[in-house]
PDB file of C-alpha atoms and ligand atoms in Angstrom:
ATOM      1  CA  MET A  24       0.095  -0.414   0.075  1.00 54.00           C
ATOM      2  CA  PRO A  25       1.968   3.191  -0.908  1.00 61.00           C
ATOM      3  CA  MET A  26       2.400   6.094   1.670  1.00 67.00           C
ATOM      4  CA  PRO A  27      -0.058   8.176   2.306  1.00 70.00           C
ATOM      5  CA  THR A  28       0.910  11.483   1.703  1.00 87.00           C
ATOM      6  CA  LEU A  29       0.503  14.459   4.441  1.00 94.00           C
ATOM      7  CA  GLN A  30       0.231  17.896   4.590  1.00 97.00           C
ATOM      8  CA  ILE A  31       2.180  19.729   5.999  1.00 98.00           C
ATOM      9  CA  GLU A  32       1.698  23.655   6.680  1.00 98.00           C
ATOM     10  CA  SER A  33       3.686  25.643   9.282  1.00 98.00           C
ATOM     11  CA  PHE A  34       3.466  28.924  11.406  1.00 98.00           C
ATOM     12  CA  PHE A  35       6.164  31.557  12.108  1.00 98.00           C
ATOM     13  CA  ASP A  36       6.311  33.731  15.003  1.00 98.00           C
ATOM     14  CA  PRO A  37       8.781  36.308  14.677  1.00 97.00           C
ATOM     15  CA  ALA A  38       8.693  36.891  18.497  1.00 96.00           C
ATOM     16  CA  THR A  39       9.843  33.999  20.130  1.00 97.00           C
ATOM     17  CA  SER A  40      11.362  32.479  17.140  1.00 97.00           C
ATOM     18  CA  THR A  41       9.140  29.788  17.425  1.00 98.00           C
ATOM     19  CA  VAL A  42       7.704  27.390  14.488  1.00 98.00           C
ATOM     20  CA  SER A  43       4.409  25.953  14.957  1.00 98.00           C
ATOM     21  CA  HIS A  44       3.300  22.466  12.931  1.00 98.00           C
ATOM     22  CA  LEU A  45       0.128  21.990  11.716  1.00 98.00           C
ATOM     23  CA  VAL A  46      -0.309  18.160  10.020  1.00 98.00           C
ATOM     24  CA  LEU A  47      -2.915  17.482   8.515  1.00 98.00           C
ATOM     25  CA  ASP A  48      -3.710  13.555   6.498  1.00 97.00           C
ATOM     26  CA  PRO A  49      -5.830  15.060   3.007  1.00 97.00           C
ATOM     27  CA  ASP A  50      -8.137  11.981   3.253  1.00 96.00           C
ATOM     28  CA  SER A  51      -8.978  11.858   6.366  1.00 97.00           C
ATOM     29  CA  ARG A  52      -9.271  15.704   6.660  1.00 98.00           C
ATOM     30  CA  ALA A  53      -7.397  14.120  10.660  1.00 98.00           C
ATOM     31  CA  CYS A  54      -4.555  16.426  11.423  1.00 98.00           C
ATOM     32  CA  ALA A  55      -2.681  17.165  14.345  1.00 98.00           C
ATOM     33  CA  VAL A  56      -0.712  20.474  15.626  1.00 98.00           C
ATOM     34  CA  ILE A  57       2.829  21.205  16.975  1.00 98.00           C
ATOM     35  CA  ASP A  58       3.690  23.305  19.300  1.00 98.00           C
ATOM     36  CA  SER A  59       1.449  25.925  19.599  1.00 98.00           C
ATOM     37  CA  VAL A  60       2.288  29.713  20.985  1.00 98.00           C
ATOM     38  CA  LEU A  61      -0.025  31.606  23.233  1.00 98.00           C
ATOM     39  CA  ASP A  62       1.123  34.819  22.953  1.00 98.00           C
ATOM     40  CA  PHE A  63       1.985  36.795  25.997  1.00 98.00           C
ATOM     41  CA  ASP A  64       4.293  40.209  26.766  1.00 97.00           C
ATOM     42  CA  PRO A  65       5.682  40.618  29.250  1.00 96.00           C
ATOM     43  CA  LYS A  66       6.034  43.994  30.160  1.00 96.00           C
ATOM     44  CA  SER A  67       2.290  44.381  31.090  1.00 97.00           C
ATOM     45  CA  GLY A  68       1.975  40.156  31.765  1.00 97.00           C
ATOM     46  CA  ARG A  69      -0.816  39.872  28.269  1.00 98.00           C
ATOM     47  CA  THR A  70      -1.465  36.809  26.522  1.00 98.00           C
ATOM     48  CA  SER A  71      -3.144  36.812  23.510  1.00 98.00           C
ATOM     49  CA  THR A  72      -4.028  34.157  20.838  1.00 98.00           C
ATOM     50  CA  ALA A  73      -3.669  36.125  18.119  1.00 98.00           C
ATOM     51  CA  SER A  74      -0.581  33.916  16.929  1.00 98.00           C
ATOM     52  CA  ALA A  75      -2.864  30.515  17.401  1.00 98.00           C
ATOM     53  CA  GLU A  76      -6.007  32.384  15.522  1.00 98.00           C
ATOM     54  CA  ARG A  77      -3.967  31.967  12.917  1.00 98.00           C
ATOM     55  CA  ILE A  78      -3.798  28.124  13.281  1.00 98.00           C
ATOM     56  CA  ALA A  79      -7.149  27.800  13.765  1.00 98.00           C
ATOM     57  CA  ALA A  80      -7.820  29.271  10.904  1.00 98.00           C
ATOM     58  CA  ARG A  81      -6.470  27.692   8.919  1.00 98.00           C
ATOM     59  CA  ILE A  82      -8.330  24.309  10.208  1.00 98.00           C
ATOM     60  CA  ARG A  83     -11.629  25.578   9.927  1.00 98.00           C
ATOM     61  CA  ALA A  84     -10.577  26.211   5.668  1.00 98.00           C
ATOM     62  CA  LEU A  85      -9.182  23.011   5.513  1.00 98.00           C
ATOM     63  CA  ASP A  86     -11.946  21.966   6.842  1.00 98.00           C
ATOM     64  CA  ALA A  87      -9.988  19.614   9.200  1.00 98.00           C
ATOM     65  CA  ARG A  88     -10.681  17.633  12.164  1.00 98.00           C
ATOM     66  CA  VAL A  89      -7.855  18.403  15.457  1.00 98.00           C
ATOM     67  CA  GLU A  90      -6.693  14.437  16.380  1.00 98.00           C
ATOM     68  CA  TRP A  91      -3.226  15.660  18.675  1.00 98.00           C
ATOM     69  CA  ILE A  92      -1.990  18.621  20.249  1.00 98.00           C
ATOM     70  CA  LEU A  93       1.451  17.821  20.179  1.00 98.00           C
ATOM     71  CA  GLU A  94       4.366  19.432  22.565  1.00 98.00           C
ATOM     72  CA  THR A  95       7.822  18.322  21.783  1.00 98.00           C
ATOM     73  CA  HIS A  96       8.717  19.316  25.329  1.00 98.00           C
ATOM     74  CA  VAL A  97       8.035  21.792  27.833  1.00 98.00           C
ATOM     75  CA  HIS A  98       9.293  25.095  25.810  1.00 97.00           C
ATOM     76  CA  ALA A  99      11.292  27.907  27.937  1.00 97.00           C
ATOM     77  CA  ASP A 100      11.348  30.833  25.312  1.00 96.00           C
ATOM     78  CA  HIS A 101       7.530  30.109  24.387  1.00 98.00           C
ATOM     79  CA  LEU A 102       3.919  29.513  26.110  1.00 98.00           C
ATOM     80  CA  SER A 103       1.281  27.106  24.437  1.00 98.00           C
ATOM     81  CA  ALA A 104      -1.940  27.290  22.952  1.00 98.00           C
ATOM     82  CA  ALA A 105      -2.678  23.786  24.082  1.00 98.00           C
ATOM     83  CA  PRO A 106      -5.419  24.272  26.006  1.00 98.00           C
ATOM     84  CA  TRP A 107      -6.618  26.529  23.378  1.00 98.00           C
ATOM     85  CA  LEU A 108      -7.049  25.226  20.431  1.00 98.00           C
ATOM     86  CA  GLN A 109      -7.935  22.723  22.776  1.00 98.00           C
ATOM     87  CA  GLN A 110     -10.928  24.340  23.685  1.00 98.00           C
ATOM     88  CA  GLN A 111     -12.098  25.260  20.250  1.00 98.00           C
ATOM     89  CA  PHE A 112     -11.477  22.153  18.101  1.00 98.00           C
ATOM     90  CA  GLY A 113     -11.545  18.971  21.096  1.00 98.00           C
ATOM     91  CA  GLY A 114      -8.301  16.538  20.542  1.00 98.00           C
ATOM     92  CA  ARG A 115      -5.347  15.121  22.928  1.00 98.00           C
ATOM     93  CA  LEU A 116      -3.075  16.940  24.954  1.00 98.00           C
ATOM     94  CA  GLY A 117      -0.458  14.878  23.937  1.00 98.00           C
ATOM     95  CA  ILE A 118       4.172  15.145  25.493  1.00 98.00           C
ATOM     96  CA  GLY A 119       6.846  12.762  26.718  1.00 98.00           C
ATOM     97  CA  GLU A 120       5.810  10.767  29.841  1.00 98.00           C
ATOM     98  CA  HIS A 121       9.121  11.674  31.501  1.00 98.00           C
ATOM     99  CA  ILE A 122       6.962  14.745  31.811  1.00 98.00           C
ATOM    100  CA  ALA A 123       7.168  14.385  35.244  1.00 97.00           C
ATOM    101  CA  THR A 124      10.708  14.285  35.861  1.00 96.00           C
ATOM    102  CA  VAL A 125      10.551  18.224  34.173  1.00 97.00           C
ATOM    103  CA  GLN A 126       7.047  18.386  36.888  1.00 97.00           C
ATOM    104  CA  ALA A 127       9.711  17.166  39.541  1.00 97.00           C
ATOM    105  CA  VAL A 128      12.260  19.985  39.157  1.00 95.00           C
ATOM    106  CA  PHE A 129       9.560  23.213  38.254  1.00 96.00           C
ATOM    107  CA  GLY A 130       7.484  22.740  40.628  1.00 96.00           C
ATOM    108  CA  ARG A 131      10.188  21.803  43.748  1.00 96.00           C
ATOM    109  CA  LEU A 132      12.024  25.832  42.057  1.00 95.00           C
ATOM    110  CA  PHE A 133       8.358  27.552  41.802  1.00 96.00           C
ATOM    111  CA  ASN A 134       6.887  25.899  44.843  1.00 96.00           C
ATOM    112  CA  ALA A 135       3.520  25.285  43.794  1.00 95.00           C
ATOM    113  CA  GLY A 136       1.306  23.432  45.983  1.00 90.00           C
ATOM    114  CA  ARG A 137      -0.342  20.167  46.224  1.00 89.00           C
ATOM    115  CA  ASP A 138      -2.828  21.538  43.747  1.00 90.00           C
ATOM    116  CA  PHE A 139      -0.236  21.274  41.357  1.00 96.00           C
ATOM    117  CA  ALA A 140       0.573  16.770  39.897  1.00 97.00           C
ATOM    118  CA  ARG A 141       4.080  16.073  39.207  1.00 97.00           C
ATOM    119  CA  ASP A 142       2.574  12.590  36.821  1.00 98.00           C
ATOM    120  CA  GLY A 143       1.412  14.390  33.720  1.00 98.00           C
ATOM    121  CA  SER A 144      -2.569  13.889  34.299  1.00 98.00           C
ATOM    122  CA  GLN A 145      -2.734  17.328  33.027  1.00 98.00           C
ATOM    123  CA  PHE A 146      -2.091  16.238  29.195  1.00 98.00           C
ATOM    124  CA  ASP A 147      -3.995  12.956  28.427  1.00 98.00           C
ATOM    125  CA  HIS A 148      -1.598  11.326  26.802  1.00 98.00           C
ATOM    126  CA  LEU A 149       1.746  10.604  27.557  1.00 98.00           C
ATOM    127  CA  PHE A 150       4.257   9.013  24.638  1.00 98.00           C
ATOM    128  CA  ARG A 151       6.870   6.964  25.258  1.00 98.00           C
ATOM    129  CA  ASP A 152       9.844   5.396  23.037  1.00 98.00           C
ATOM    130  CA  GLY A 153       8.637   4.200  20.448  1.00 98.00           C
ATOM    131  CA  GLU A 154       5.431   4.201  21.468  1.00 98.00           C
ATOM    132  CA  HIS A 155       3.215   4.484  17.965  1.00 98.00           C
ATOM    133  CA  PHE A 156       0.104   5.994  17.326  1.00 98.00           C
ATOM    134  CA  THR A 157      -1.876   7.791  13.756  1.00 98.00           C
ATOM    135  CA  ILE A 158      -3.967  10.915  12.495  1.00 98.00           C
ATOM    136  CA  GLY A 159      -6.641  10.223  10.036  1.00 97.00           C
ATOM    137  CA  ASN A 160      -4.231   6.856   7.861  1.00 96.00           C
ATOM    138  CA  LEU A 161      -1.038   8.214   8.765  1.00 97.00           C
ATOM    139  CA  GLN A 162       1.542   6.152  10.473  1.00 97.00           C
ATOM    140  CA  ALA A 163       2.749   7.745  13.921  1.00 98.00           C
ATOM    141  CA  GLU A 164       6.034   6.923  16.168  1.00 98.00           C
ATOM    142  CA  ALA A 165       7.054   8.953  19.479  1.00 98.00           C
ATOM    143  CA  LEU A 166      10.732   8.844  19.340  1.00 98.00           C
ATOM    144  CA  HIS A 167      12.648  10.464  23.091  1.00 98.00           C
ATOM    145  CA  THR A 168      15.707  12.469  22.267  1.00 98.00           C
ATOM    146  CA  PRO A 169      16.414  13.606  25.616  1.00 98.00           C
ATOM    147  CA  GLY A 170      19.273  16.097  25.887  1.00 98.00           C
ATOM    148  CA  HIS A 171      17.309  19.766  25.798  1.00 97.00           C
ATOM    149  CA  THR A 172      15.532  18.955  28.087  1.00 97.00           C
ATOM    150  CA  PRO A 173      14.736  14.793  30.301  1.00 96.00           C
ATOM    151  CA  ALA A 174      10.552  15.221  28.473  1.00 97.00           C
ATOM    152  CA  CYS A 175      11.942  16.381  25.086  1.00 98.00           C
ATOM    153  CA  MET A 176       9.811  13.905  22.348  1.00 98.00           C
ATOM    154  CA  SER A 177      10.410  13.511  18.370  1.00 98.00           C
ATOM    155  CA  TYR A 178       7.297  12.991  16.461  1.00 98.00           C
ATOM    156  CA  ARG A 179       7.429  11.336  12.992  1.00 98.00           C
ATOM    157  CA  ILE A 180       5.050  10.967  10.842  1.00 98.00           C
ATOM    158  CA  GLY A 181       4.800  10.025   8.038  1.00 95.00           C
ATOM    159  CA  ASP A 182       8.161  10.606   6.287  1.00 95.00           C
ATOM    160  CA  ALA A 183       8.862  13.592   8.105  1.00 98.00           C
ATOM    161  CA  VAL A 184       9.843  13.963  11.836  1.00 98.00           C
ATOM    162  CA  PHE A 185       9.761  17.035  13.910  1.00 98.00           C
ATOM    163  CA  VAL A 186      12.614  17.318  15.719  1.00 98.00           C
ATOM    164  CA  GLY A 187      12.189  20.040  18.391  1.00 98.00           C
ATOM    165  CA  ASP A 188      14.599  21.285  19.798  1.00 97.00           C
ATOM    166  CA  THR A 189      17.180  18.609  19.226  1.00 97.00           C
ATOM    167  CA  LEU A 190      18.156  19.737  15.929  1.00 97.00           C
ATOM    168  CA  PHE A 191      18.390  23.619  14.147  1.00 98.00           C
ATOM    169  CA  MET A 192      19.191  24.611  10.863  1.00 98.00           C
ATOM    170  CA  PRO A 193      22.041  23.722   9.761  1.00 98.00           C
ATOM    171  CA  ASP A 194      23.897  26.533   9.563  1.00 98.00           C
ATOM    172  CA  TYR A 195      22.745  27.235  13.713  1.00 97.00           C
ATOM    173  CA  GLY A 196      23.361  23.684  14.619  1.00 97.00           C
ATOM    174  CA  SER A 197      21.946  22.778  17.815  1.00 97.00           C
ATOM    175  CA  ALA A 198      19.693  23.674  20.829  1.00 97.00           C
ATOM    176  CA  ARG A 199      21.241  24.197  24.463  1.00 97.00           C
ATOM    177  CA  CYS A 200      22.005  22.100  27.178  1.00 97.00           C
ATOM    178  CA  ASP A 201      21.902  24.342  30.181  1.00 95.00           C
ATOM    179  CA  PHE A 202      18.290  24.673  31.339  1.00 92.00           C
ATOM    180  CA  PRO A 203      17.324  21.553  33.763  1.00 88.00           C
ATOM    181  CA  GLY A 204      18.014  18.543  33.415  1.00 91.00           C
ATOM    182  CA  GLY A 205      19.340  18.809  30.426  1.00 95.00           C
ATOM    183  CA  ASP A 206      22.777  17.537  28.620  1.00 97.00           C
ATOM    184  CA  ALA A 207      24.935  17.135  25.776  1.00 98.00           C
ATOM    185  CA  ARG A 208      26.271  14.368  25.995  1.00 98.00           C
ATOM    186  CA  THR A 209      22.358  12.934  25.914  1.00 98.00           C
ATOM    187  CA  LEU A 210      21.475  15.410  23.614  1.00 98.00           C
ATOM    188  CA  TYR A 211      24.296  13.721  21.149  1.00 98.00           C
ATOM    189  CA  ARG A 212      22.768  10.275  21.275  1.00 98.00           C
ATOM    190  CA  SER A 213      19.426  11.784  20.639  1.00 98.00           C
ATOM    191  CA  VAL A 214      20.735  13.728  17.707  1.00 98.00           C
ATOM    192  CA  GLN A 215      22.593  10.269  16.340  1.00 98.00           C
ATOM    193  CA  ARG A 216      19.558   8.465  16.713  1.00 98.00           C
ATOM    194  CA  LEU A 217      17.335  11.164  14.134  1.00 98.00           C
ATOM    195  CA  LEU A 218      20.759  11.179  11.520  1.00 98.00           C
ATOM    196  CA  ALA A 219      20.096   6.980  11.189  1.00 98.00           C
ATOM    197  CA  LEU A 220      17.078   7.626   9.749  1.00 98.00           C
ATOM    198  CA  PRO A 221      16.592   7.707   5.962  1.00 98.00           C
ATOM    199  CA  PRO A 222      18.793  10.450   4.761  1.00 98.00           C
ATOM    200  CA  ASP A 223      16.209  11.537   2.784  1.00 97.00           C
ATOM    201  CA  THR A 224      13.816  11.985   5.775  1.00 98.00           C
ATOM    202  CA  ARG A 225      12.437  15.725   6.673  1.00 98.00           C
ATOM    203  CA  LEU A 226      13.394  17.404   9.554  1.00 98.00           C
ATOM    204  CA  LEU A 227      11.414  20.001  10.694  1.00 98.00           C
ATOM    205  CA  LEU A 228      12.399  22.237  13.285  1.00 98.00           C
ATOM    206  CA  CYS A 229      10.415  23.768  16.582  1.00 98.00           C
ATOM    207  CA  HIS A 230      13.061  26.963  15.706  1.00 97.00           C
ATOM    208  CA  ASP A 231      14.767  29.381  13.233  1.00 97.00           C
ATOM    209  CA  TYR A 232      17.235  32.226  14.469  1.00 96.00           C
ATOM    210  CA  SER A 233      18.045  33.229  11.331  1.00 96.00           C
ATOM    211  CA  PRO A 234      21.916  33.737  11.363  1.00 96.00           C
ATOM    212  CA  GLY A 235      23.178  35.826   9.018  1.00 96.00           C
ATOM    213  CA  GLY A 236      19.931  38.298   8.918  1.00 96.00           C
ATOM    214  CA  ARG A 237      18.959  35.271   6.214  1.00 97.00           C
ATOM    215  CA  ALA A 238      15.434  34.150   5.956  1.00 97.00           C
ATOM    216  CA  PRO A 239      14.131  32.494   9.155  1.00 97.00           C
ATOM    217  CA  CYS A 240      13.585  28.688   7.677  1.00 97.00           C
ATOM    218  CA  TRP A 241      12.129  25.265   9.747  1.00 98.00           C
ATOM    219  CA  GLU A 242      12.893  22.946   7.537  1.00 98.00           C
ATOM    220  CA  SER A 243      15.956  20.158   5.873  1.00 98.00           C
ATOM    221  CA  THR A 244      16.939  16.762   5.684  1.00 98.00           C
ATOM    222  CA  VAL A 245      18.964  13.922   7.939  1.00 98.00           C
ATOM    223  CA  ALA A 246      21.414  14.414   4.459  1.00 98.00           C
ATOM    224  CA  ASP A 247      21.897  18.198   4.903  1.00 98.00           C
ATOM    225  CA  GLN A 248      22.048  17.995   8.661  1.00 98.00           C
ATOM    226  CA  ARG A 249      25.179  14.662   7.988  1.00 98.00           C
ATOM    227  CA  ALA A 250      27.019  16.843   5.553  1.00 98.00           C
ATOM    228  CA  HIS A 251      26.855  19.854   6.951  1.00 98.00           C
ATOM    229  CA  ASN A 252      24.952  20.612  10.063  1.00 98.00           C
ATOM    230  CA  ILE A 253      28.096  22.750  11.793  1.00 98.00           C
ATOM    231  CA  HIS A 254      27.504  21.671  15.412  1.00 98.00           C
ATOM    232  CA  VAL A 255      26.760  18.069  14.686  1.00 98.00           C
ATOM    233  CA  HIS A 256      27.847  17.222  11.146  1.00 98.00           C
ATOM    234  CA  GLU A 257      29.574  14.044   9.961  1.00 97.00           C
ATOM    235  CA  GLY A 258      32.274  12.727  12.282  1.00 97.00           C
ATOM    236  CA  VAL A 259      31.433  15.343  14.528  1.00 98.00           C
ATOM    237  CA  SER A 260      32.417  13.015  18.509  1.00 98.00           C
ATOM    238  CA  GLU A 261      30.632  12.545  21.293  1.00 98.00           C
ATOM    239  CA  GLU A 262      33.690  14.284  22.827  1.00 98.00           C
ATOM    240  CA  ASP A 263      33.619  17.682  20.840  1.00 98.00           C
ATOM    241  CA  PHE A 264      30.253  17.824  20.433  1.00 98.00           C
ATOM    242  CA  ALA A 265      29.905  18.267  24.510  1.00 98.00           C
ATOM    243  CA  ALA A 266      32.644  20.580  24.467  1.00 98.00           C
ATOM    244  CA  MET A 267      31.695  23.262  22.790  1.00 98.00           C
ATOM    245  CA  ARG A 268      27.611  22.451  23.665  1.00 97.00           C
ATOM    246  CA  THR A 269      29.181  23.317  27.303  1.00 97.00           C
ATOM    247  CA  ALA A 270      31.503  26.164  26.138  1.00 97.00           C
ATOM    248  CA  ARG A 271      28.149  27.888  24.119  1.00 97.00           C
ATOM    249  CA  ASP A 272      25.838  27.233  26.591  1.00 97.00           C
ATOM    250  CA  ALA A 273      27.941  29.090  29.771  1.00 96.00           C
ATOM    251  CA  THR A 274      27.538  32.520  27.334  1.00 97.00           C
ATOM    252  CA  LEU A 275      23.801  31.943  26.728  1.00 96.00           C
ATOM    253  CA  ASP A 276      21.555  35.121  28.357  1.00 94.00           C
ATOM    254  CA  THR A 277      18.267  32.783  30.156  1.00 92.00           C
ATOM    255  CA  PRO A 278      15.092  32.981  27.540  1.00 93.00           C
ATOM    256  CA  VAL A 279      12.807  36.616  28.036  1.00 93.00           C
ATOM    257  CA  LEU A 280      10.095  34.250  28.952  1.00 96.00           C
ATOM    258  CA  MET A 281      11.581  31.550  30.489  1.00 96.00           C
ATOM    259  CA  LEU A 282      10.523  31.633  34.079  1.00 96.00           C
ATOM    260  CA  PRO A 283       6.772  32.772  32.506  1.00 97.00           C
ATOM    261  CA  SER A 284       6.836  29.888  30.029  1.00 98.00           C
ATOM    262  CA  VAL A 285       7.622  27.321  32.533  1.00 97.00           C
ATOM    263  CA  GLN A 286       5.385  27.470  34.499  1.00 96.00           C
ATOM    264  CA  VAL A 287       3.099  27.927  32.366  1.00 98.00           C
ATOM    265  CA  ASN A 288       3.573  25.031  30.024  1.00 98.00           C
ATOM    266  CA  MET A 289       4.904  21.897  33.037  1.00 98.00           C
ATOM    267  CA  ARG A 290       0.518  22.652  33.522  1.00 98.00           C
ATOM    268  CA  ALA A 291       0.093  22.044  30.037  1.00 98.00           C
ATOM    269  CA  GLY A 292      -0.015  25.268  28.885  1.00 98.00           C
ATOM    270  CA  HIS A 293      -3.261  26.120  31.699  1.00 97.00           C
ATOM    271  CA  LEU A 294      -2.156  29.369  33.688  1.00 97.00           C
ATOM    272  CA  PRO A 295      -2.160  29.306  36.816  1.00 95.00           C
ATOM    273  CA  PRO A 296      -5.074  29.241  38.648  1.00 93.00           C
ATOM    274  CA  ALA A 297      -6.582  32.340  40.464  1.00 95.00           C
ATOM    275  CA  GLU A 298      -6.721  33.944  43.952  1.00 95.00           C
ATOM    276  CA  ASP A 299      -9.485  35.701  45.435  1.00 97.00           C
ATOM    277  CA  ASN A 300      -9.805  38.275  43.397  1.00 98.00           C
ATOM    278  CA  GLY A 301      -9.771  36.621  39.986  1.00 97.00           C
ATOM    279  CA  VAL A 302      -6.416  37.677  38.723  1.00 98.00           C
ATOM    280  CA  ARG A 303      -4.240  35.144  37.774  1.00 97.00           C
ATOM    281  CA  TYR A 304      -0.165  35.412  39.077  1.00 97.00           C
ATOM    282  CA  LEU A 305       2.742  33.842  37.565  1.00 97.00           C
ATOM    283  CA  LYS A 306       5.404  34.360  40.507  1.00 96.00           C
ATOM    284  CA  ILE A 307       9.396  34.759  39.903  1.00 96.00           C
ATOM    285  CA  PRO A 308      11.585  32.978  42.397  1.00 96.00           C
ATOM    286  CA  LEU A 309      14.475  35.215  43.436  1.00 97.00           C
ATOM    287  CA  ASP A 310      18.135  34.069  43.430  1.00 95.00           C
ATOM    288  CA  ALA A 311      16.982  30.233  43.090  1.00 92.00           C
ATOM    289  CA  LEU A 312      18.311  30.190  39.737  1.00 87.00           C
TER     290      LEU A 312
HETATM  291 FE1  FE2 B  20      12.953  24.098  23.714  1.00 56.62          FE
END
């Protein structure tokens, strides 16, 4: 039987350099949304659904049925719009099963109360490594690709893999590994696993930072990454990668939206509960990071 073709539409958010993907099975009209963005202005504390509404408009125009709302990981640079999309369209919210490890770390950092479950139960489904699932007639597989965070997943759908923050475009390299639970050697091994896939496998990324001012792009192939990735091209050893990554991470600033993002995304994108005046608050831990 020929492999059903998938249709991919990607949405770039310039404010956070994040790419969200809509993956459609044109035959059944089933779709998945991967790594959506809830806009957040840290100066005013206002959230907005403008970015997610662009995706929503396409879902309606395509007359698509949302089966899955997927997160590759607990993002530290943007808030997730997964709950808003789920409210509009239904679908099941999924992330990797090691989310519990991330929730334990950040639950401690933010001194979240007993109402914050640390077992991933805010999500509808926790994917195991190698687990198969479907989007309409499309065959998909969840791959545990830790390193940037301990719970990072990649989703292989048809001939494309949505790699989250493992690899970036070849001219930008790889994701940082200095967040709690991150590890450069672990990321190297995850990347090797992705680069062992067939050479023409398409790799869809979660971010692009337009090095040298080029236009944003978010798709490459295994062959392209093996030949040209500035951090992990063929021939780079685990030792060399870990030394480079650790040195580079030491120079990077904390992402502007890290504290807001993490305390929302650890709750599957739900904002913290309102206080008795009806207002929701984010916390800033002082001298704790
Ligand atoms: Fe990330």
